[in-house]
Structure formats: C-alpha cells, structure tokens
Amino acid sequence: MSADSKQPQPPPDDRAATPADTTSLLLSNARLTDGRAVDVRLGGGRIEAVGTAGSLAARGARVDLAGYLLLPAPAEPHAHSDTALTADSPGPVAHTTEEVQRRATEAALLQLGHGATALRAQVRIGDVHGLGPLEAVLQARRSLRGLADLTAVAAPRLLTGAAGADGLAMLRDAVKMGAGVVGGCPDLDPDPTGYVEAVLEVAAEHGCPVDLHTDGDDPARLARLAAMAGGLRPGVAIGPCAGLSRLPSDQARRAADQLAAAGVTVVSLPQGGCAATELRGTAPVRLLRAAGVRVAAGGGALRDVSNPVGRGDPLEAAYLLASLSGLSPEEAYGAVSADARAAMGLPEVRVEAGFPAELLAVRGERLSGALSLAYSRIVVHRGRVVARTSAVREYCDSAAALDLPRQSRPDSGGPAGPGAVRS
C-alpha cells in the first residue's frame, strides 16, 4: 500500500459503534522526542492543543507526565489472539467459543498494557473448528470497545482444489460475519499461487485489505504475488518473510524491489517466527527499507506453542530492531507505531493538534532509553487513559550509601521511598 493511497476503514461496528470520549483531559509536563516539555489537551478523542509546559489550563481531568516521554501509541499488526496464552495448557488446548474469547480478550489487554491501542489478529478458520474461533475473536472485539481496537484476519487452511472449496466459501462467510481483513498462509496450500489468487479475488469482491502469512523464501512466488497485488486497494501486507534473509543477496534485493513497486507492506516479527512458520529468523529489514518497502513490526506469538515466552510488547519489537537490525531508535519505534498503523489502514498519529488521541507515555527522557528500559507506561486510547503500569525497583538498605537517584511518583509528587527507584 503506497503512502499516499486512500486509507481503508475497518468494518462499521469496529470503530463507529463506540463514540470517542468527549471529556477533556490534560496531559501536563510531558516530554517529546525533540526535547520539548509540553502540555497536551485532549477532547473528543483527538488532540485539541499542544503548548509549552504550564501554558494550557485543564478543563477536566489532569495527568502529570513529569518524567515521562510522550509518543504516538504503537499498534500490533500481527497477533495470534485465538492461540495466545496456550503454551502452559496441561492438556489439549480448548477451542470452544468461550475459551477462545477469554484468551483473545486477555491477550489484547496484555498488549494494551504494553501500549498497543489497535491490534490485528490472525484467526484460523476451517478444519474441525469452522468459524468458531472467528466468532470468538469478534466477541472479544466487542467486549474491548472503548479500550482497544481489534480487527480480525480470516485465515483459512486451504483454498485450492476440491479440498479448498469449503475454505473459499468459509472465507466469504467470514467477511460477512465481520472479519475486516482476508489472508492466510499460502505456503501451506498445495498451490500457493492459486491460494493468493483466491484471497485477492475475495478481497476485491468485498473491498478488504489482505494480510498473508508467508516465509517469503521463494523469489518466483514473491514475484507472482507482487505482480498480482500491485493494483489492489486498500492494500496488501505479508509477513514475517524471514525466508528473504536466507536468499542470495541479489535475489533478495530483486524481491524487495518488486514488493516496493507493488506497494506491498512487509510485517516483520523481530522476536522470531510464529504459528505456521516453523523456521526462526527475521526479515532483512534494512534491505527492504533501502528498496522502499514499508516495514512494520509486530509481536507475533504470545506465549503459545510456537513461542512459549512471546511477550507481545511493541517496545521489545522496536528494541530488537534497533539492537539487532541496526535501525535507529526513531526508525525502530516508527516500525511499531507509524508504519504499523499505516499497514493496518489506521489514521496517522502525531503529538500535534488535530490528530487522534492515541498515545503512550513511558518513563524516561529519550527514545533510546525508553526502548532500553521502560516499565512504567500510561496508555491513552480515544482521548482517555485506558491502562497504567507502574514499576518500582527497590534495593536493600545498604544501597542507600550509594546515593542512588530518587524519582517521584508522577501522580503525587512525593518521594518514591527509601531505597526505591521508580522505573
């Protein structure tokens, strides 16, 4: 999806059913990435005004963000909500509607606490479970209204041949049920190209975005995908594409150029593969960016069998991009915020008047520090605080002799206590 293309809108009940919060909220004394200390007033789900610290009067509630860095909120472009939190299941994983809804809701709230106010969830449909997992994730989406925006990707197992006929019919039913995106894993179909053709056909019929789960290790297949996806709007995303890193450099560069020309977004998973991707590794982020491909980053597996320790933390994904892929802190955070939101068809967010009030405050003064160590976070969705995490590190009494720095509670202005450092 090119940067200047029209942004797709989620299904009507995904966004319009919950009006933006109309109360005013003042975020005072926040620090921006350019070093400025500012007040930010929110109202009607948007940023009303930004002024120097102390310049804006509160019309309603006020949150003191002294000691916090204020950022556009990240988004999660590649979650697996239906299988999340199943790694420690003592027996076979339950796939009843109630269990999947519970897991999907809990997973979304965990990721919201990390800062992700919008999530795109890959949901397997077909096989013995039919449309049950999708129904459960859509119910979770409804229960999360006002807290986070959750969009479901319908991902059938097979779409070609006699065995794929049912999957194709089910994919169309999934869109009618409320799946906002169509996708799946063409690598698992006997005819990967036919699978992609079928998905693109359904997407064109319903005007849906496409999100395909692929390792990206076959340059000819990627070339065909790029050729087919080039004219599709509202857009095509693929990921995690770790296989691109295993291709010879000339083939990888050619594939990156083709994806860039087609406007295809690549969603990388810096913490490793997930679900249908058994091979570990990550996409060649710098090569893709150099070719002009939009690269977003997601968490992928959240404590399921493919990654029992997956965190689903956008700041960790950004940290890994900066520490392992050589991106600057600004580029790395952009991959989980601006680029992730663009990949998901969401409006741009800046800490400027008129933009959506989707914000994340993390304790710290610089973005590099926030990506390195940021436990305390305040999350704003549609103009109101929806999650808060406060971390306190304590040392034994003998540490007082080291004259450790003390940090005050942002909400009280009082000391954090003897031997305590608030992170």
XYZ file of C-alpha atoms in Angstrom:
423
model
C 0.000 0.000 0.000
C 1.604 3.272 -1.057
C 1.958 6.080 1.422
C -0.423 8.329 -0.481
C -3.140 5.751 -1.131
C -6.515 6.084 0.486
C -6.541 4.517 3.938
C -9.047 1.654 4.342
C -11.619 1.856 7.084
C -12.437 -1.002 9.475
C -15.935 -2.508 9.442
C -18.562 -0.042 10.708
C -19.044 -1.746 14.080
C -15.265 -1.786 14.619
C -14.965 1.952 15.032
C -18.203 3.911 14.823
C -20.102 1.841 17.377
C -18.068 3.364 20.202
C -18.088 7.174 20.167
C -14.879 8.919 21.117
C -14.648 10.008 24.734
C -15.959 13.567 24.912
C -14.435 14.614 28.247
C -11.382 16.818 28.289
C -8.062 15.505 29.580
C -4.881 17.492 30.091
C -1.535 15.724 29.895
C 0.850 18.154 31.563
C 4.636 18.427 31.665
C 5.236 15.686 29.097
C 8.492 15.491 27.183
C 8.510 14.972 23.412
C 11.230 13.213 21.422
C 12.581 16.588 20.256
C 13.242 17.531 23.878
C 10.372 19.979 24.385
C 8.345 19.890 27.603
C 4.688 20.375 26.726
C 1.083 20.285 27.855
C -1.288 18.319 25.640
C -5.048 18.782 25.882
C -7.318 16.029 24.585
C -11.006 16.163 23.765
C -13.489 14.283 21.600
C -10.952 11.513 21.019
C -8.440 13.876 19.427
C -5.595 16.164 20.404
C -7.070 19.632 20.858
C -3.961 21.640 21.636
C -0.244 21.343 22.349
C 1.573 24.113 24.209
C 4.674 24.687 26.269
C 4.570 23.144 29.744
C 2.332 25.166 32.043
C 0.605 27.070 29.230
C -2.651 25.101 28.953
C -5.431 25.155 31.505
C -7.199 21.935 32.440
C -10.904 21.818 31.543
C -11.388 18.424 33.155
C -9.087 15.727 34.434
C -5.335 16.237 34.527
C -2.470 13.738 34.435
C 1.002 14.961 35.345
C 3.534 13.363 32.978
C 6.641 14.890 34.503
C 9.434 12.384 33.932
C 7.592 10.723 31.018
C 8.240 10.682 27.287
C 5.042 11.091 25.250
C 4.792 9.126 21.996
C 2.210 8.165 19.383
C 0.768 4.866 20.562
C 2.113 1.713 18.925
C -0.112 -0.813 17.185
C 0.124 -4.599 16.865
C -0.111 -5.624 13.182
C 0.385 -9.383 13.639
C -1.172 -11.050 16.675
C -2.444 -14.615 17.062
C -5.264 -13.993 19.507
C -7.027 -17.347 19.094
C -3.957 -19.351 20.168
C -2.415 -16.859 22.618
C -1.618 -17.930 26.181
C -1.882 -21.650 25.443
C 1.746 -22.720 25.975
C 1.126 -23.884 29.555
C -2.129 -25.738 28.923
C -1.940 -29.062 30.830
C -3.805 -30.963 28.121
C -5.276 -30.398 24.663
C -5.959 -26.713 24.007
C -9.662 -25.876 24.224
C -11.135 -24.162 21.166
C -14.644 -23.522 22.435
C -16.030 -20.079 21.719
C -15.875 -19.187 25.410
C -12.224 -20.224 25.801
C -11.020 -18.527 22.628
C -12.884 -15.339 23.557
C -11.311 -15.388 27.012
C -7.810 -15.888 25.627
C -8.238 -13.280 22.921
C -9.535 -10.714 25.409
C -6.791 -11.394 27.938
C -4.118 -11.240 25.239
C -5.441 -7.943 23.907
C -5.451 -6.439 27.400
C -1.857 -7.570 27.972
C -0.807 -5.916 24.737
C -2.852 -2.826 25.557
C -0.932 -2.547 28.822
C 2.254 -2.509 26.749
C 0.831 0.366 24.700
C -0.856 -1.174 21.634
C -4.235 0.537 21.271
C -5.009 -1.248 17.976
C -4.427 -4.892 17.105
C -4.781 -7.048 14.006
C -5.371 -10.704 14.898
C -4.741 -13.638 12.571
C -7.563 -16.164 13.139
C -7.543 -19.679 11.688
C -10.863 -20.707 10.169
C -11.924 -24.064 8.758
C -10.839 -27.575 9.741
C -12.815 -29.008 12.651
C -13.366 -25.634 14.306
C -15.056 -23.952 11.358
C -15.880 -20.308 12.036
C -15.951 -20.772 15.819
C -12.573 -19.095 16.531
C -13.520 -16.114 14.385
C -16.855 -15.753 16.176
C -14.987 -15.793 19.499
C -12.462 -13.136 18.425
C -15.269 -10.938 17.113
C -16.984 -11.247 20.501
C -13.713 -10.266 22.156
C -13.549 -7.262 19.847
C -16.971 -6.140 21.005
C -16.054 -6.567 24.673
C -12.938 -4.414 24.148
C -14.756 -1.419 22.682
C -13.509 1.760 24.247
C -10.306 0.059 25.419
C -8.644 -1.109 22.212
C -9.499 -1.646 18.542
C -9.238 -5.293 17.478
C -9.517 -6.348 13.829
C -9.717 -9.994 12.742
C -7.922 -11.538 9.758
C -9.758 -14.583 8.419
C -7.075 -17.188 7.652
C -8.317 -20.416 6.004
C -6.120 -23.517 5.814
C -6.758 -24.492 2.162
C -8.294 -22.584 -0.751
C -7.436 -24.579 -3.887
C -8.626 -27.848 -5.390
C -11.568 -29.877 -4.184
C -10.385 -29.635 -0.578
C -10.221 -25.849 -0.811
C -13.786 -25.271 -2.000
C -15.144 -25.304 1.537
C -12.366 -22.971 2.679
C -13.188 -20.466 -0.043
C -16.881 -20.476 0.867
C -15.965 -20.110 4.531
C -13.674 -17.165 3.750
C -16.567 -15.314 2.136
C -18.779 -16.143 5.114
C -16.076 -14.843 7.435
C -16.123 -11.455 5.745
C -19.902 -11.303 6.082
C -19.552 -12.128 9.799
C -17.239 -9.164 10.375
C -13.675 -10.175 9.550
C -12.067 -6.923 8.464
C -9.131 -8.489 6.602
C -8.646 -11.639 4.496
C -5.466 -13.664 4.483
C -3.977 -16.985 5.473
C -0.795 -18.915 4.758
C -0.310 -19.760 1.068
C 2.844 -21.729 1.945
C 0.646 -24.490 3.416
C -1.566 -24.896 0.331
C -0.564 -27.347 -2.423
C -0.975 -24.455 -4.876
C 0.411 -21.303 -3.173
C -0.164 -19.100 -6.226
C -3.748 -20.298 -6.546
C -4.240 -19.594 -2.837
C -3.058 -15.991 -3.276
C -5.294 -15.561 -6.325
C -8.306 -16.767 -4.339
C -7.582 -14.422 -1.433
C -7.104 -11.435 -3.738
C -10.365 -12.280 -5.525
C -12.336 -12.279 -2.265
C -10.588 -9.084 -1.175
C -11.521 -7.363 -4.437
C -15.139 -8.522 -4.100
C -15.519 -7.053 -0.620
C -13.005 -4.188 -0.668
C -10.967 -5.767 2.139
C -7.268 -5.440 2.897
C -5.114 -8.555 2.537
C -2.673 -9.917 5.110
C -0.768 -13.069 4.118
C 1.409 -15.185 6.396
C 4.433 -16.345 4.393
C 8.072 -17.184 4.963
C 8.979 -15.466 1.697
C 11.738 -17.936 0.785
C 10.657 -18.473 -2.843
C 11.622 -15.493 -5.077
C 9.477 -16.659 -8.006
C 6.443 -16.948 -5.754
C 7.109 -13.486 -4.315
C 7.393 -12.063 -7.817
C 4.000 -13.511 -8.754
C 2.466 -12.203 -5.535
C 3.817 -8.716 -6.211
C 2.507 -8.791 -9.774
C -0.965 -9.845 -8.633
C -1.135 -7.473 -5.656
C 0.127 -4.351 -7.371
C -3.251 -2.903 -8.303
C -5.211 -3.990 -5.242
C -6.552 -1.404 -2.867
C -6.933 -0.929 0.071
C -3.647 -2.783 0.400
C -1.618 -5.942 0.870
C 0.671 -6.897 3.749
C 2.806 -10.014 4.018
C 4.948 -11.392 6.808
C 7.026 -12.443 8.591
C 9.192 -13.068 5.478
C 12.183 -14.403 7.402
C 12.987 -16.543 4.357
C 14.104 -13.439 2.479
C 17.146 -13.364 4.751
C 18.166 -16.817 3.549
C 18.084 -15.941 -0.158
C 21.216 -14.943 -2.089
C 21.650 -11.182 -1.814
C 20.864 -10.467 -5.465
C 17.602 -12.445 -5.304
C 16.607 -10.783 -2.031
C 17.236 -7.313 -3.471
C 15.233 -8.132 -6.608
C 12.327 -9.406 -4.492
C 12.475 -6.281 -2.318
C 12.349 -4.050 -5.405
C 9.314 -5.944 -6.706
C 7.483 -5.653 -3.381
C 8.265 -1.945 -3.201
C 6.973 -1.350 -6.742
C 3.745 -3.188 -5.891
C 3.242 -1.222 -2.666
C 3.251 -4.379 -0.537
C 3.977 -3.880 3.169
C 6.170 -6.383 4.998
C 5.316 -7.088 8.642
C 8.434 -8.381 10.379
C 8.462 -10.275 13.671
C 11.725 -9.362 15.421
C 11.200 -11.885 18.229
C 11.036 -14.775 15.707
C 8.534 -16.873 13.796
C 5.054 -17.872 14.849
C 2.186 -20.227 14.100
C 2.579 -21.649 10.590
C 6.235 -20.591 10.358
C 8.442 -23.202 11.956
C 11.748 -21.668 10.853
C 13.193 -18.959 13.046
C 14.812 -15.741 11.916
C 13.638 -12.310 10.858
C 13.086 -10.391 7.660
C 16.027 -8.373 6.234
C 14.623 -5.092 7.479
C 17.400 -2.792 6.298
C 17.446 -4.298 2.801
C 13.679 -3.926 2.495
C 13.703 -0.347 3.753
C 16.523 0.550 1.383
C 14.383 -0.718 -1.509
C 11.486 1.478 -0.413
C 9.317 -1.217 1.177
C 7.238 -0.116 4.130
C 8.300 -2.361 7.002
C 6.103 -2.654 10.081
C 6.945 -4.784 13.097
C 4.754 -6.929 15.306
C 4.950 -9.328 18.199
C 3.522 -12.483 16.648
C 3.222 -15.380 19.068
C 2.154 -14.529 22.605
C 3.020 -17.471 24.867
C 1.680 -20.185 22.606
C 3.342 -23.432 21.485
C 5.342 -21.719 18.748
C 6.887 -19.294 21.253
C 6.129 -20.056 24.923
C 7.858 -16.836 26.047
C 6.447 -14.414 23.454
C 5.781 -11.048 25.070
C 3.623 -9.178 22.594
C 5.380 -5.934 23.574
C 5.815 -3.347 20.794
C 8.694 -1.702 22.631
C 10.523 -5.024 22.711
C 9.990 -5.405 18.963
C 11.417 -1.912 18.458
C 14.314 -2.679 20.806
C 15.197 -5.785 18.779
C 15.073 -3.837 15.517
C 17.451 -1.266 16.968
C 19.814 -3.700 18.660
C 19.904 -6.494 16.062
C 18.863 -4.943 12.743
C 20.785 -1.694 13.046
C 17.843 0.714 12.882
C 17.974 3.979 14.760
C 15.666 4.231 17.791
C 13.416 6.559 15.783
C 13.221 4.155 12.825
C 12.648 1.201 15.118
C 9.835 2.878 17.011
C 8.314 4.044 13.734
C 8.052 0.407 12.641
C 5.765 -0.411 15.595
C 3.852 2.871 15.520
C 3.525 4.928 12.314
C 4.378 2.072 9.935
C 2.276 -0.449 11.846
C -0.717 1.885 11.848
C -0.304 2.564 8.122
C -0.096 -1.173 7.426
C -3.363 -1.605 9.313
C -5.093 1.237 7.482
C -5.318 3.411 10.594
C -5.057 7.212 10.644
C -1.666 8.766 11.277
C -0.908 9.885 14.831
C 1.359 12.782 15.780
C 1.564 14.698 19.030
C 0.026 17.699 17.314
C -3.379 19.349 17.367
C -5.996 17.600 15.259
C -4.525 14.115 15.352
C -6.170 11.114 17.049
C -5.511 10.891 20.785
C -3.771 7.508 20.619
C -0.758 7.999 22.867
C 1.780 6.189 25.007
C 3.706 7.798 27.859
C 6.797 5.934 29.052
C 9.044 6.930 31.933
C 12.274 8.353 30.540
C 13.745 11.315 28.754
C 14.883 9.880 25.412
C 13.550 7.329 22.978
C 16.700 5.220 23.206
C 16.206 4.929 26.955
C 12.543 4.051 26.512
C 13.413 1.186 24.165
C 16.118 0.005 26.532
C 14.238 0.067 29.813
C 10.673 1.332 30.046
C 8.477 -0.465 32.534
C 6.220 2.387 33.679
C 3.691 3.251 30.979
C 0.451 5.197 30.617
C -1.743 4.343 27.624
C -4.287 6.718 26.078
C -6.968 5.478 23.655
C -9.581 7.757 22.124
C -8.639 10.542 24.487
C -8.735 8.755 27.824
C -6.315 6.772 29.955
C -7.126 3.084 29.461
C -4.086 1.376 31.032
C -1.373 2.259 33.507
C 1.679 0.249 34.557
C 3.905 1.458 37.379
C 7.151 -0.327 38.231
C 9.211 0.217 41.383
C 12.677 -1.190 41.885
C 13.836 -1.498 45.499
C 17.310 -2.088 46.897
C 18.389 -3.211 50.346
C 19.181 -0.569 52.975
C 22.934 -0.743 52.384
C 22.374 0.616 48.883
C 21.426 3.976 50.381
C 25.118 4.683 50.859
C 25.479 4.786 47.072
C 23.286 7.896 46.932
C 21.043 6.399 44.246
C 18.822 8.793 42.311
C 15.288 9.108 43.602
C 12.308 9.546 41.321
C 8.956 10.912 42.409
C 5.600 9.392 41.823
C 4.155 11.162 38.766
C 0.712 11.360 40.338
C 1.637 12.606 43.775
C 4.884 14.484 43.510
C 6.091 12.721 46.678
C 9.222 10.667 47.116
C 9.264 7.072 45.958
C 10.519 5.905 49.343
C 13.816 4.794 50.853
C 15.870 2.576 48.607
C 13.305 2.750 45.804
C 13.827 3.829 42.204
C 10.710 4.167 40.078
C 11.354 2.880 36.564
